[in-house]
Short mmCIF file of C-alpha atoms in Angstrom, two decimals:
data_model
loop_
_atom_site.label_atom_id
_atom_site.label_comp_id
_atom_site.label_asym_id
_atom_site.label_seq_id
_atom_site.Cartn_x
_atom_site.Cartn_y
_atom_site.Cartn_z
CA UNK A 1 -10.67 11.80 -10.71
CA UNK A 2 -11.89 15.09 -12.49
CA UNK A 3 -10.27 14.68 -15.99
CA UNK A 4 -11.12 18.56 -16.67
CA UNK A 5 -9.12 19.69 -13.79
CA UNK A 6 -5.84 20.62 -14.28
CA UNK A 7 -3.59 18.58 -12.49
CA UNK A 8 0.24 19.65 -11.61
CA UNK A 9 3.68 17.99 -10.13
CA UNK A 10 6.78 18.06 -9.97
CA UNK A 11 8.48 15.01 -12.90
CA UNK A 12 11.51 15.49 -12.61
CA UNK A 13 13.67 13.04 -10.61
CA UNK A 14 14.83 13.71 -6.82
CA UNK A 15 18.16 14.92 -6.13
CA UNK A 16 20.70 16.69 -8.07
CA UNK A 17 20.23 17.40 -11.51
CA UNK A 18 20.62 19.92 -14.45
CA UNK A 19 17.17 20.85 -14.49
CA UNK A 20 13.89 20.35 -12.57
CA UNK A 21 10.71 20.08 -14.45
CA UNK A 22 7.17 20.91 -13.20
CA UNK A 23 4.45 19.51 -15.36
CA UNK A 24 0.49 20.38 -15.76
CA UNK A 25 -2.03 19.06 -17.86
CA UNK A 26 -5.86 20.36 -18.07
CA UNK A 27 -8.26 22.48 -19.92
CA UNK A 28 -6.84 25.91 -17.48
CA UNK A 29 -3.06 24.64 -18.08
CA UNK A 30 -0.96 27.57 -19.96
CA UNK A 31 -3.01 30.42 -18.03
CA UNK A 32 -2.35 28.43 -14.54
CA UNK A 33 1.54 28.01 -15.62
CA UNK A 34 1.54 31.40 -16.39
CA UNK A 35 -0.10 33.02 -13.45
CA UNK A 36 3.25 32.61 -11.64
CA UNK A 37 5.42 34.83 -14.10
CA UNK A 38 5.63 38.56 -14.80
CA UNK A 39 3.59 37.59 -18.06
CA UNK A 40 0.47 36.24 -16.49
CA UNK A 41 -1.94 37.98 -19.55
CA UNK A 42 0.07 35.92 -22.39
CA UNK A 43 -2.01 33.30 -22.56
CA UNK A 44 -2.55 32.88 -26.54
CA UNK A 45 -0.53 30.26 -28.16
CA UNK A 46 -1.56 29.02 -32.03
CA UNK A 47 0.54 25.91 -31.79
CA UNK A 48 3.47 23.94 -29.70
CA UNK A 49 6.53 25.98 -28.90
CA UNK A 50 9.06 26.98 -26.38
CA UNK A 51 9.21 30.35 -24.37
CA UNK A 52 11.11 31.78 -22.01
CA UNK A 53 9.69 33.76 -19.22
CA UNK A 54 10.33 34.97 -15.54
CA UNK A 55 8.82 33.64 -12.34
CA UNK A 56 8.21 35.38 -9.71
CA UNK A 57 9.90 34.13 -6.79
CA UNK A 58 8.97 35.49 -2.78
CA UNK A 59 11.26 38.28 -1.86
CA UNK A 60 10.45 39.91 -5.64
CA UNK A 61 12.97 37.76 -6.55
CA UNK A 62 12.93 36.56 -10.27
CA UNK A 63 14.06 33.50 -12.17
CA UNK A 64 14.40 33.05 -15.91
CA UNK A 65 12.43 29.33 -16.91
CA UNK A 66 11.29 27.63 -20.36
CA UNK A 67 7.55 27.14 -20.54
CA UNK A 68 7.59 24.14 -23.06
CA UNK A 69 3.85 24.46 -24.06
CA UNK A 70 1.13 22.67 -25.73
CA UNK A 71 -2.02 24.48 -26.07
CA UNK A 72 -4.06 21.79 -28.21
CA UNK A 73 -4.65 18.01 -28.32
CA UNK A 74 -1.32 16.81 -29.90
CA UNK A 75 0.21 16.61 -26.32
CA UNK A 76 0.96 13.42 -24.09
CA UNK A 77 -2.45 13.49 -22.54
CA UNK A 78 -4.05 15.03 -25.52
CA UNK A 79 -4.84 17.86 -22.97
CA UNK A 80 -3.86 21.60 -23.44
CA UNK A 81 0.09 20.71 -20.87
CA UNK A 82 2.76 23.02 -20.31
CA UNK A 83 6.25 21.90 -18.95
CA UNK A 84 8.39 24.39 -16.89
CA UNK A 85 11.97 23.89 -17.03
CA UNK A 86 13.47 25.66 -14.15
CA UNK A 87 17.20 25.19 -12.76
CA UNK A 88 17.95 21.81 -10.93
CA UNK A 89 16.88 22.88 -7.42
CA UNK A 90 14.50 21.28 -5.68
CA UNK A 91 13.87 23.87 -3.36
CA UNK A 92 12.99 26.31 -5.94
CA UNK A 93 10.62 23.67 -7.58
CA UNK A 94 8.87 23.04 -4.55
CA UNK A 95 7.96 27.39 -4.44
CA UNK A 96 6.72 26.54 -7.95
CA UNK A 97 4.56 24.23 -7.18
CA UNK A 98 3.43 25.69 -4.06
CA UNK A 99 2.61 29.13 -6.35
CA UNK A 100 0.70 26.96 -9.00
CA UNK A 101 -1.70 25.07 -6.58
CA UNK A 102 -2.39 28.13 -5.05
CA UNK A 103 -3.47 29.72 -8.44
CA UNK A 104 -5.63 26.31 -8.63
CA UNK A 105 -3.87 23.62 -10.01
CA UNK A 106 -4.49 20.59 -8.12
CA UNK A 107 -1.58 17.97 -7.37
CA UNK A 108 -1.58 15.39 -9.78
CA UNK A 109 -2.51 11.32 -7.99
CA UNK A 110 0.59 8.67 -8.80
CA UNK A 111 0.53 7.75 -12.26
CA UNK A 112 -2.31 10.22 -13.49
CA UNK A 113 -0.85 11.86 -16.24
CA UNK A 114 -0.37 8.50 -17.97
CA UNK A 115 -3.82 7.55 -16.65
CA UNK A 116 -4.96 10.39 -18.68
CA UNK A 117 -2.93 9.51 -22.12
CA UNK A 118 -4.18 6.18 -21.77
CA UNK A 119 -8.07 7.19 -21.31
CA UNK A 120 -7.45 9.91 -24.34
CA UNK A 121 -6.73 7.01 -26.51
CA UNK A 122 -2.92 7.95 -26.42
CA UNK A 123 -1.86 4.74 -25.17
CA UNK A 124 -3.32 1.29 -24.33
CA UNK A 125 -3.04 -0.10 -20.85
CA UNK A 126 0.37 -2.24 -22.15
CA UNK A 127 1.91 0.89 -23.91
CA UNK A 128 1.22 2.90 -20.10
CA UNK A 129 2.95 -0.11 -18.06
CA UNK A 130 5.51 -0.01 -20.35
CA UNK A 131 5.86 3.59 -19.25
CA UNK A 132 6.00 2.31 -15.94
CA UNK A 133 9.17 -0.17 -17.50
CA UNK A 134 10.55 2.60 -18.74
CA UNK A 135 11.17 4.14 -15.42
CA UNK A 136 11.92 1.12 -13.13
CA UNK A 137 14.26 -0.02 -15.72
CA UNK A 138 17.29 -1.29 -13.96
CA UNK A 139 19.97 -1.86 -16.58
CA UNK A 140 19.86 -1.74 -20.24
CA UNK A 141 17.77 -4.93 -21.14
CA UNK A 142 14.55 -4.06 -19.31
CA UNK A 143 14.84 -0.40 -20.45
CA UNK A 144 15.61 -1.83 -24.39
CA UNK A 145 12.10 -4.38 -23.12
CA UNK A 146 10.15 -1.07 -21.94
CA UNK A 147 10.69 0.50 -25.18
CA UNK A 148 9.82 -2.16 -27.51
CA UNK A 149 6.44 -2.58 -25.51
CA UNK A 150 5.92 1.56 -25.58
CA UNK A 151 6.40 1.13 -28.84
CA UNK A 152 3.75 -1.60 -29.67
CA UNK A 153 5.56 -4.60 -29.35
CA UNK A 154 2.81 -6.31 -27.67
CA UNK A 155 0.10 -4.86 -27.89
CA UNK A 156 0.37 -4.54 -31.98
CA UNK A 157 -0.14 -8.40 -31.80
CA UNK A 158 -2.74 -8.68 -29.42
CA UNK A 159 -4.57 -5.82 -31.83
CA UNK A 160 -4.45 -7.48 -34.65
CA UNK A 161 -5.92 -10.77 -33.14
CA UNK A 162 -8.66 -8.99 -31.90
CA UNK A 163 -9.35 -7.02 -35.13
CA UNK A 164 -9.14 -10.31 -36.85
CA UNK A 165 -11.83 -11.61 -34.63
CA UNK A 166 -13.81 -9.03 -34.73
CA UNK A 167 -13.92 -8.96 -38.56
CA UNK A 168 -14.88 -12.77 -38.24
CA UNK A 169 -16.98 -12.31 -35.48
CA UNK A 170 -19.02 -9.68 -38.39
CA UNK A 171 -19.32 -11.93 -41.09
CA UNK A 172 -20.38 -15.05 -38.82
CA UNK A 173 -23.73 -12.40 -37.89
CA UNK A 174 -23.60 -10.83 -40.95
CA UNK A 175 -24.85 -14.59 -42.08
CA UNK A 176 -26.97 -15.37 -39.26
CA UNK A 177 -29.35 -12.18 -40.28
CA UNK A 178 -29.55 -13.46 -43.52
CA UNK A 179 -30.16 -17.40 -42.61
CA UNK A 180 -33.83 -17.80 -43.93
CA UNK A 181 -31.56 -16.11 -47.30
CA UNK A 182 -29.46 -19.41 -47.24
CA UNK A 183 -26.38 -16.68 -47.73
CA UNK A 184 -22.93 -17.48 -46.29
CA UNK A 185 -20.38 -15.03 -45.75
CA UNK A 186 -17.36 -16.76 -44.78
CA UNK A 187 -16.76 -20.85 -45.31
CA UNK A 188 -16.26 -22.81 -42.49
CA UNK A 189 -13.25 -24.15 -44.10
CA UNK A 190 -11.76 -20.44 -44.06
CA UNK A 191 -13.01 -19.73 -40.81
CA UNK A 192 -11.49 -22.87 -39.40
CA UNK A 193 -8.39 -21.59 -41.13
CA UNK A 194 -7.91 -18.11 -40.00
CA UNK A 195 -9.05 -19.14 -36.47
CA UNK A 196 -6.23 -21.50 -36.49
CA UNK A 197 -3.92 -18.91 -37.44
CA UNK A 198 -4.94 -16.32 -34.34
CA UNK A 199 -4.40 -19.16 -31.96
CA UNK A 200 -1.43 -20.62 -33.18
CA UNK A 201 -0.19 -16.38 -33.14
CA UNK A 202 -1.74 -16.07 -29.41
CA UNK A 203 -0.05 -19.46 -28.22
CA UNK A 204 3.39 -18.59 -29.14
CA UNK A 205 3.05 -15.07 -27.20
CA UNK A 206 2.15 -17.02 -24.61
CA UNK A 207 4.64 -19.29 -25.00
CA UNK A 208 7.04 -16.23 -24.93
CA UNK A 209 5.60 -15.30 -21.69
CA UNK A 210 6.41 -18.13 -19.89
CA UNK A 211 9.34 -18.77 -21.24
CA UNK A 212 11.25 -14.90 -19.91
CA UNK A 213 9.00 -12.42 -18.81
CA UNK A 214 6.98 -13.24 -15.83
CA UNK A 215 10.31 -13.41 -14.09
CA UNK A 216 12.01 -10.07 -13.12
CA UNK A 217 15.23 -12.64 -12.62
CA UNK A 218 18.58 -12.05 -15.18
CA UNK A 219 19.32 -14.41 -17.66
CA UNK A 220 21.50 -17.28 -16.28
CA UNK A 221 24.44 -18.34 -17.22
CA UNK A 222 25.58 -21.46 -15.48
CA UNK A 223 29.12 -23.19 -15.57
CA UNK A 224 28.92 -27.04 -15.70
CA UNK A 225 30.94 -30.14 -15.10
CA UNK A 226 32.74 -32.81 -13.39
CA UNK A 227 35.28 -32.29 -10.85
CA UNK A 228 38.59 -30.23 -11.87
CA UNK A 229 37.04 -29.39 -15.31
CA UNK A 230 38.46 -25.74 -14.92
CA UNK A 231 35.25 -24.31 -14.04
CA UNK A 232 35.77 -22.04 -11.08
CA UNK A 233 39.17 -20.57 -13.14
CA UNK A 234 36.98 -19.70 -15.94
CA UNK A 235 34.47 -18.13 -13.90
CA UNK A 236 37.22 -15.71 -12.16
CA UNK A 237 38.02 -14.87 -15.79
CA UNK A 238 34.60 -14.49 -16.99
CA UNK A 239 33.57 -12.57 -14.13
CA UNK A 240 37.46 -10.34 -13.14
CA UNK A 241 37.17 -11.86 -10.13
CA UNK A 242 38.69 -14.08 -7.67
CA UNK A 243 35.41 -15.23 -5.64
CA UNK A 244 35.62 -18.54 -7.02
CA UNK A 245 38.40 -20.73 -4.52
CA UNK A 246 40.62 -22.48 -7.28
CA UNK A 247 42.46 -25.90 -5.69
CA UNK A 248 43.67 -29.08 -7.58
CA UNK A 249 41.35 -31.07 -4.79
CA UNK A 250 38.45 -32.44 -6.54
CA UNK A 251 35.03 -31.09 -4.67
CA UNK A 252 36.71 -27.44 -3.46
CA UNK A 253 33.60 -26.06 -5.10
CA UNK A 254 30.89 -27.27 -2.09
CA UNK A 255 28.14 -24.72 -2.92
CA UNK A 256 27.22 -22.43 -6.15
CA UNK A 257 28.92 -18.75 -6.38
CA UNK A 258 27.04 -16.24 -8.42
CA UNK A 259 28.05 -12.95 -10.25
CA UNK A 260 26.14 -10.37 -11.63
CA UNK A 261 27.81 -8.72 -14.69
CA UNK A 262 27.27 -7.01 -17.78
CA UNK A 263 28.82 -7.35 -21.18
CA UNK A 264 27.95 -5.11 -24.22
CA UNK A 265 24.88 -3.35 -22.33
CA UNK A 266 23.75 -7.55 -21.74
CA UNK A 267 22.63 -8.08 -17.91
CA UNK A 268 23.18 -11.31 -16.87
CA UNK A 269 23.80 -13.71 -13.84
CA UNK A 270 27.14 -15.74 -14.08
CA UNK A 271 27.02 -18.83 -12.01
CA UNK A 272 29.76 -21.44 -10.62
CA UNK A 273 28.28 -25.05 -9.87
CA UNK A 274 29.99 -27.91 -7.81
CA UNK A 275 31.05 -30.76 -9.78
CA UNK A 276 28.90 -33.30 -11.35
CA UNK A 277 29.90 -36.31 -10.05
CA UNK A 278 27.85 -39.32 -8.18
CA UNK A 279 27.27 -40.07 -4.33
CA UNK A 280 26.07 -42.65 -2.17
CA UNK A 281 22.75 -42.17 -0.38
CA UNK A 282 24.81 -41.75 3.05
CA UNK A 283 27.43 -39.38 1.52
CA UNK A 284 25.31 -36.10 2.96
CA UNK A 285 28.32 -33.45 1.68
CA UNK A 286 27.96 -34.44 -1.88
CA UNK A 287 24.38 -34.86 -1.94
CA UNK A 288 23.83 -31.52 -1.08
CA UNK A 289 26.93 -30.56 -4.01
CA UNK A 290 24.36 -32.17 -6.11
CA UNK A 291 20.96 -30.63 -5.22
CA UNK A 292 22.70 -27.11 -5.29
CA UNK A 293 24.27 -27.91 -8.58
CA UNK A 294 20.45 -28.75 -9.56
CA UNK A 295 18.83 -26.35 -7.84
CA UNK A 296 21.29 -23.45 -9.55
CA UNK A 297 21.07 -24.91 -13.30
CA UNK A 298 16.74 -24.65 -12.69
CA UNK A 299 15.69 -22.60 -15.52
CA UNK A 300 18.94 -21.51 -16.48
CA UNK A 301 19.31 -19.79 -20.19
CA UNK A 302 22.72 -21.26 -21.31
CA UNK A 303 24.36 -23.92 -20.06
CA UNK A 304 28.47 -23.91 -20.43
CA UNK A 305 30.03 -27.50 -19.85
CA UNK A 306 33.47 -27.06 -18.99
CA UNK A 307 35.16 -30.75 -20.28
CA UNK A 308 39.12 -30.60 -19.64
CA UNK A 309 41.00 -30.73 -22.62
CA UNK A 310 43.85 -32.76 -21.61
CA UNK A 311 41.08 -35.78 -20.45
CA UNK A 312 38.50 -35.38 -23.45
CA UNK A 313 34.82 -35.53 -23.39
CA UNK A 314 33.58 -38.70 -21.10
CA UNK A 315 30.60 -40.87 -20.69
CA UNK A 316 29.56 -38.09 -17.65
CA UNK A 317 30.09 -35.46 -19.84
CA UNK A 318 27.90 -36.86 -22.23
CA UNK A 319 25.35 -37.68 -19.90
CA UNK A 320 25.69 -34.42 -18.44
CA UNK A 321 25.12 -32.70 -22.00
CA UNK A 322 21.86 -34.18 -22.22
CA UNK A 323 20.55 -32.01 -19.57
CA UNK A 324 20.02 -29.27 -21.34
CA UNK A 325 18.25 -28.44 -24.96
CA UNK A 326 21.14 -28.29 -27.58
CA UNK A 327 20.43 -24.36 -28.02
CA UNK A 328 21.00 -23.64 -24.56
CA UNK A 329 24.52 -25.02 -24.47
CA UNK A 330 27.28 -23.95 -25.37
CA UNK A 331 30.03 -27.14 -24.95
CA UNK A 332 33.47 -25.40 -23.64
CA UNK A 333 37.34 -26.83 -23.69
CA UNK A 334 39.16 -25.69 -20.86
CA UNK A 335 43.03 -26.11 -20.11
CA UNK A 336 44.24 -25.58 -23.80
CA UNK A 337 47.59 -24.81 -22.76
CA UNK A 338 49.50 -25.71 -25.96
CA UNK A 339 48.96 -24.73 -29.15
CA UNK A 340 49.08 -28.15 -30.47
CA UNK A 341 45.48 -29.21 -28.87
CA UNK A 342 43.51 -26.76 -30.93
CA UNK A 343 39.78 -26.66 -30.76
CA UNK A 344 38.65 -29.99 -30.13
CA UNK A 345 36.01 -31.62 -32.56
CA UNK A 346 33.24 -32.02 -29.92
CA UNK A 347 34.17 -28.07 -28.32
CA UNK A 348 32.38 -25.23 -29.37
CA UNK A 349 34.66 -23.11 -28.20
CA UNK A 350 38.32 -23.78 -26.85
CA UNK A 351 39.63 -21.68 -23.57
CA UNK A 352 43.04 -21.44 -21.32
CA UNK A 353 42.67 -19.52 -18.14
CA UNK A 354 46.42 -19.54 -17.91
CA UNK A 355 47.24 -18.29 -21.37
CA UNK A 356 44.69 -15.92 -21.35
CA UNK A 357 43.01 -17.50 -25.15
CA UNK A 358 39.02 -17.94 -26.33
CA UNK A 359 37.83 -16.16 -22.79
CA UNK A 360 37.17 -12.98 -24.97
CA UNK A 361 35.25 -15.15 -27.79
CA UNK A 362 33.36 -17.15 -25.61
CA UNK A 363 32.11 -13.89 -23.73
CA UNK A 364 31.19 -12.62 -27.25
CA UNK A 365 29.71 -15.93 -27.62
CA UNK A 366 27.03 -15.48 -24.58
CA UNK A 367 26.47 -11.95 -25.58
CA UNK A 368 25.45 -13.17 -28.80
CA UNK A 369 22.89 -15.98 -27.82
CA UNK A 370 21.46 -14.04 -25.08
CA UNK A 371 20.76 -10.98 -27.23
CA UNK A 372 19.25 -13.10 -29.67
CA UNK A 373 16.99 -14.55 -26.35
CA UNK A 374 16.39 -10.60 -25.64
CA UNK A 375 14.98 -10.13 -29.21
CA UNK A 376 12.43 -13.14 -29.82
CA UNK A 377 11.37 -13.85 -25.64
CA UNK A 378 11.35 -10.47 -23.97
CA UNK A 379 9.43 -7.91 -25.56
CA UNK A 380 7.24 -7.08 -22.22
CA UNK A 381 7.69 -5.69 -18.95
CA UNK A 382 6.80 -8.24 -16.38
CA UNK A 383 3.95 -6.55 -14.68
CA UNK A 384 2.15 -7.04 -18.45
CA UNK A 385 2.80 -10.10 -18.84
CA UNK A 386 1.63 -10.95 -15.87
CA UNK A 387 -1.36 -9.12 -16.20
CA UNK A 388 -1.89 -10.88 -19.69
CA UNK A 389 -0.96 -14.30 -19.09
CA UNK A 390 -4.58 -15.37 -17.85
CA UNK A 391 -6.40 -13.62 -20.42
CA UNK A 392 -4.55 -14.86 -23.38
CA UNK A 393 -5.35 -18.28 -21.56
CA UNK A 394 -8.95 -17.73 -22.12
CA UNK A 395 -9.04 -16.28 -25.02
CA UNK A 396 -6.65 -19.70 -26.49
CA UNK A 397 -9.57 -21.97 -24.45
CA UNK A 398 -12.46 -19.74 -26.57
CA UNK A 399 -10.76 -20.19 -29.44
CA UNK A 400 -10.15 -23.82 -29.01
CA UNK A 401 -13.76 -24.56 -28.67
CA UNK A 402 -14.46 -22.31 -31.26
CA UNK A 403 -12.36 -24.62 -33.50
CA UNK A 404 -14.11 -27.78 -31.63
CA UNK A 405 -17.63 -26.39 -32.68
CA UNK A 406 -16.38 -26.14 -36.35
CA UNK A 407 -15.08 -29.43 -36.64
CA UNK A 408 -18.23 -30.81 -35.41
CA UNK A 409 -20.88 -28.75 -37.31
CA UNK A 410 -22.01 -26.79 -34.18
CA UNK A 411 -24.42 -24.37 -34.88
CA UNK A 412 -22.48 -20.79 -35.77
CA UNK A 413 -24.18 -19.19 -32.98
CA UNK A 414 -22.30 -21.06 -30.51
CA UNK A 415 -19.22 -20.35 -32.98
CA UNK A 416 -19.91 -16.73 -32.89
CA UNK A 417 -20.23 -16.44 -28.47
CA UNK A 418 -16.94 -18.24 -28.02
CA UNK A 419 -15.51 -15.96 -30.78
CA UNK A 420 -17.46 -13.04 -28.57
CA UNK A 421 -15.72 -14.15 -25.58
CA UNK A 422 -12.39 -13.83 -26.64
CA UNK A 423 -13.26 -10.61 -28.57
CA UNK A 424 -13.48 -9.84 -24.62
CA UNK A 425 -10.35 -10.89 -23.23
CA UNK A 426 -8.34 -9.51 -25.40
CA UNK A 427 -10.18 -5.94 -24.97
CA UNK A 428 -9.67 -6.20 -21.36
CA UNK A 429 -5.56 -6.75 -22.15
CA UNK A 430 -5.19 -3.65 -24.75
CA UNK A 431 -7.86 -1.89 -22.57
CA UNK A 432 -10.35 -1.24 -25.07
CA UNK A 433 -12.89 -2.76 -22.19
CA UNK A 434 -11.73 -1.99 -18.52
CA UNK A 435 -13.01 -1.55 -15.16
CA UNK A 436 -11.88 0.92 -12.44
CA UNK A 437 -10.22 -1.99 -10.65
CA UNK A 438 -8.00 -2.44 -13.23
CA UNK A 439 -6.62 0.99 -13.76
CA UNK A 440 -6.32 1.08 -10.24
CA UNK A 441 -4.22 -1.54 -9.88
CA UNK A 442 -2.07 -0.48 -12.83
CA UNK A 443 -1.51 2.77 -11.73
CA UNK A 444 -1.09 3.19 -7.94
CA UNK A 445 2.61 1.53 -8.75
CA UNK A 446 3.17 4.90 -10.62
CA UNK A 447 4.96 7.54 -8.93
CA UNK A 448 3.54 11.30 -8.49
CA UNK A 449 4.66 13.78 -12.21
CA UNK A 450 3.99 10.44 -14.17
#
């Protein structure tokens, strides 16, 4: 791509609107946007403003449009880029944009204005997928993830590892010129030290990684228990539904039934299991209860075990509690019908489908632990962390040797390439190295205006 031409599209989305918005970006930018008005000679501009001016439409027609303009570097692409606001109409954008190619402009490739932000130094390659995040968002939780990561929330860690290596990485050569000197800029028992520290920082982003975002899946939220525990009644309540079949007949619940909801701007995936309960080998109905009940709690974020108040919490449940990490479960009393049952000792929270008490607290309750997942586990967009899993992998294997070599008195040369090589990985993540196959791959999943 010529980054001195200037480039043009259409950004604004398709269909109906307020507003559609034609955007260029290039050295020729304000005199190409304003070629197409009855102003085409105004072309000075000392800083960033707003002006209104008319277009020239065919049929000496005329159309009133704000030229939001930019005529130095402190723009998106850190290009002289104009933005013309015209009225939401398609049909008039397309003339536009027909009017400004023919003056020059050439149509902007998928993804090439953020191409060009990211090459200016604007952004790094996580910062422009996050862009990307930004605009595939679908509900509140990736969009809230997009931001964080446009904002730095990944890549301001993965910077400061690799400035802290390469500030080691200087003071291990600074010592190897000056060897014959006997000089020593940094002591191994420092250097074992702050290496230590960047790979225990590296390992828990990865850890963070696996753990959320290389899934595009919703949290889960999966209803436990044994047979009758009340489970399919509280998911109808949970959910304001009735797609869960409610019977008195222990096993009615064959397969798992899944909702998709969302509470306080929270996506999430509510799921009804089959009751836990054992089977003979030959007993092929209830094996299969038990392989979907398996299959559906796989990876889930919070468990809720449903135990029936009225019975109490059982051997099964207890077994069945065991399943899953104490800080994914939330342990739930259904069937409090009467006031005199309470909350029971071993309940977190206590519920009655039938007098309508604790559903609204134990919704609150989810909210609250999965926002609190949102905050410390999913601060990427998946494509990222897809992107970075590998390479943090090899930087944490550099690094590991690295540490091996100190702890056996390898020579620091050796020390210093493995310190090199994860300098590398890490530069190929925040794009501070990168090849052409890699911003290709990055940006053809961009759409044309972005």
């Amino acid at each position: 791509m010529d980054l001195e031409q200037t480039i043009v599209a259409i950004s604004s989305a398709p269909g109906i609107g307020g507003r559609s918005i034609l955007r260029l970006s290039g050295h020729d930018a304000v005199r190409l946007a304003l070629s197409v008005t009855t102003q085409p000679g105004d072309v000075t501009f000392a800083g960033s403003q707003v002006v209104q001016r008319e277009i020239c439409l065919p049929g000496d027609r005329k159309l009133l449009a704000d030229f939001w303009i930019w005529p130095t570097s402190r723009s998106y692409t850190k290009q002289p880029q104009v933005e013309i606001h015209l009225l939401g109409s398609r049909a008039i954008a397309d003339l536009v944009l027909l009017d400004l190619r023919r003056a020059g402009a050439r149509l902007a490739q998928p993804g090439e204005f953020t191409m060009r932000a990211f090459l200016a130094g604007r952004l790094d390659l996580t910062q422009a997928e996050a862009v990307l995040g930004v605009i595939d968002a679908h509900g509140e939780q990736r969009f809230q993830s997009a931001l964080r990561q446009l904002s730095g929330g990944l890549s301001g860690p993965l910077q400061n590892a690799r400035n802290d290596l390469i500030e080691l990485l200087a003071l291990l050569e600074a010592g190897l010129d000056f060897v014959e000197e006997d000089i020593e800029f940094i002591e191994m028992d420092e250097l074992r030290m702050r290496v230590t520290r960047i790979h225990d920082s590296l390992s828990q982003l990865r850890d963070q990684i696996r753990t959320r975002s290389t899934s595009q899946s919703l949290p889960k939220v999966v209803l436990l228990g044994l047979p009758n525990a009340g489970k399919s009644s509280l998911f109808n309540a949970l959910a304001g539904s009735d797609d869960a079949i409610i019977s008195p007949v222990s096993g009615t619940t064959r397969d798992y039934i899944t909702r998709r909801l969302q509470w306080d701007q929270i996506d999430l995936e509510l799921i009804d299991t089959a009751g836990h309960e054992g089977y003979d080998e030959g007993d092929v109905i209830r094996k299969f209860m038990a392989e979907q009940t398996r299959f559906a709690t796989q990876d889930c974020d919070i468990g809720i075990l449903c135990i029936d108040a009225q019975v109490g919490m059982t051997a099964q449940d207890h077994s069945l509690s065991q399943t899953l990490p104490a800080e994914q479960l939330l342990i739930v009393a259904t069937k409090c019908d009467s006031p005199e049952v309470g909350t029971p000792a071993w309940a977190n929270h206590a519920t009655s489908v039938t007098a309508e008490m604790g559903i609204g607290a134990l919704q609150q309750a989810i909210v609250t632990q999965l926002t609190e997942l949102e905050l410390t586990t999913n601060d990427l967009v998946p494509s990222s962390a897809i992107r970075c899993l590998g390479a943090i992998e090899q930087t944490l294997g550099a690094l590991a040797t690295c540490l091996d070599g100190i702890a056996g008195y390898h020579s620091e040369e050796l020390i210093a390439s493995e310190i090199r090589y994860a300098i590398g990985q890490l530069s190929e993540v925040v794009g501070a190295v990168y090849t052409d196959d890699i911003l290709d791959v990055i940006f053809s999943r961009f759409c044309i205006g972005k």
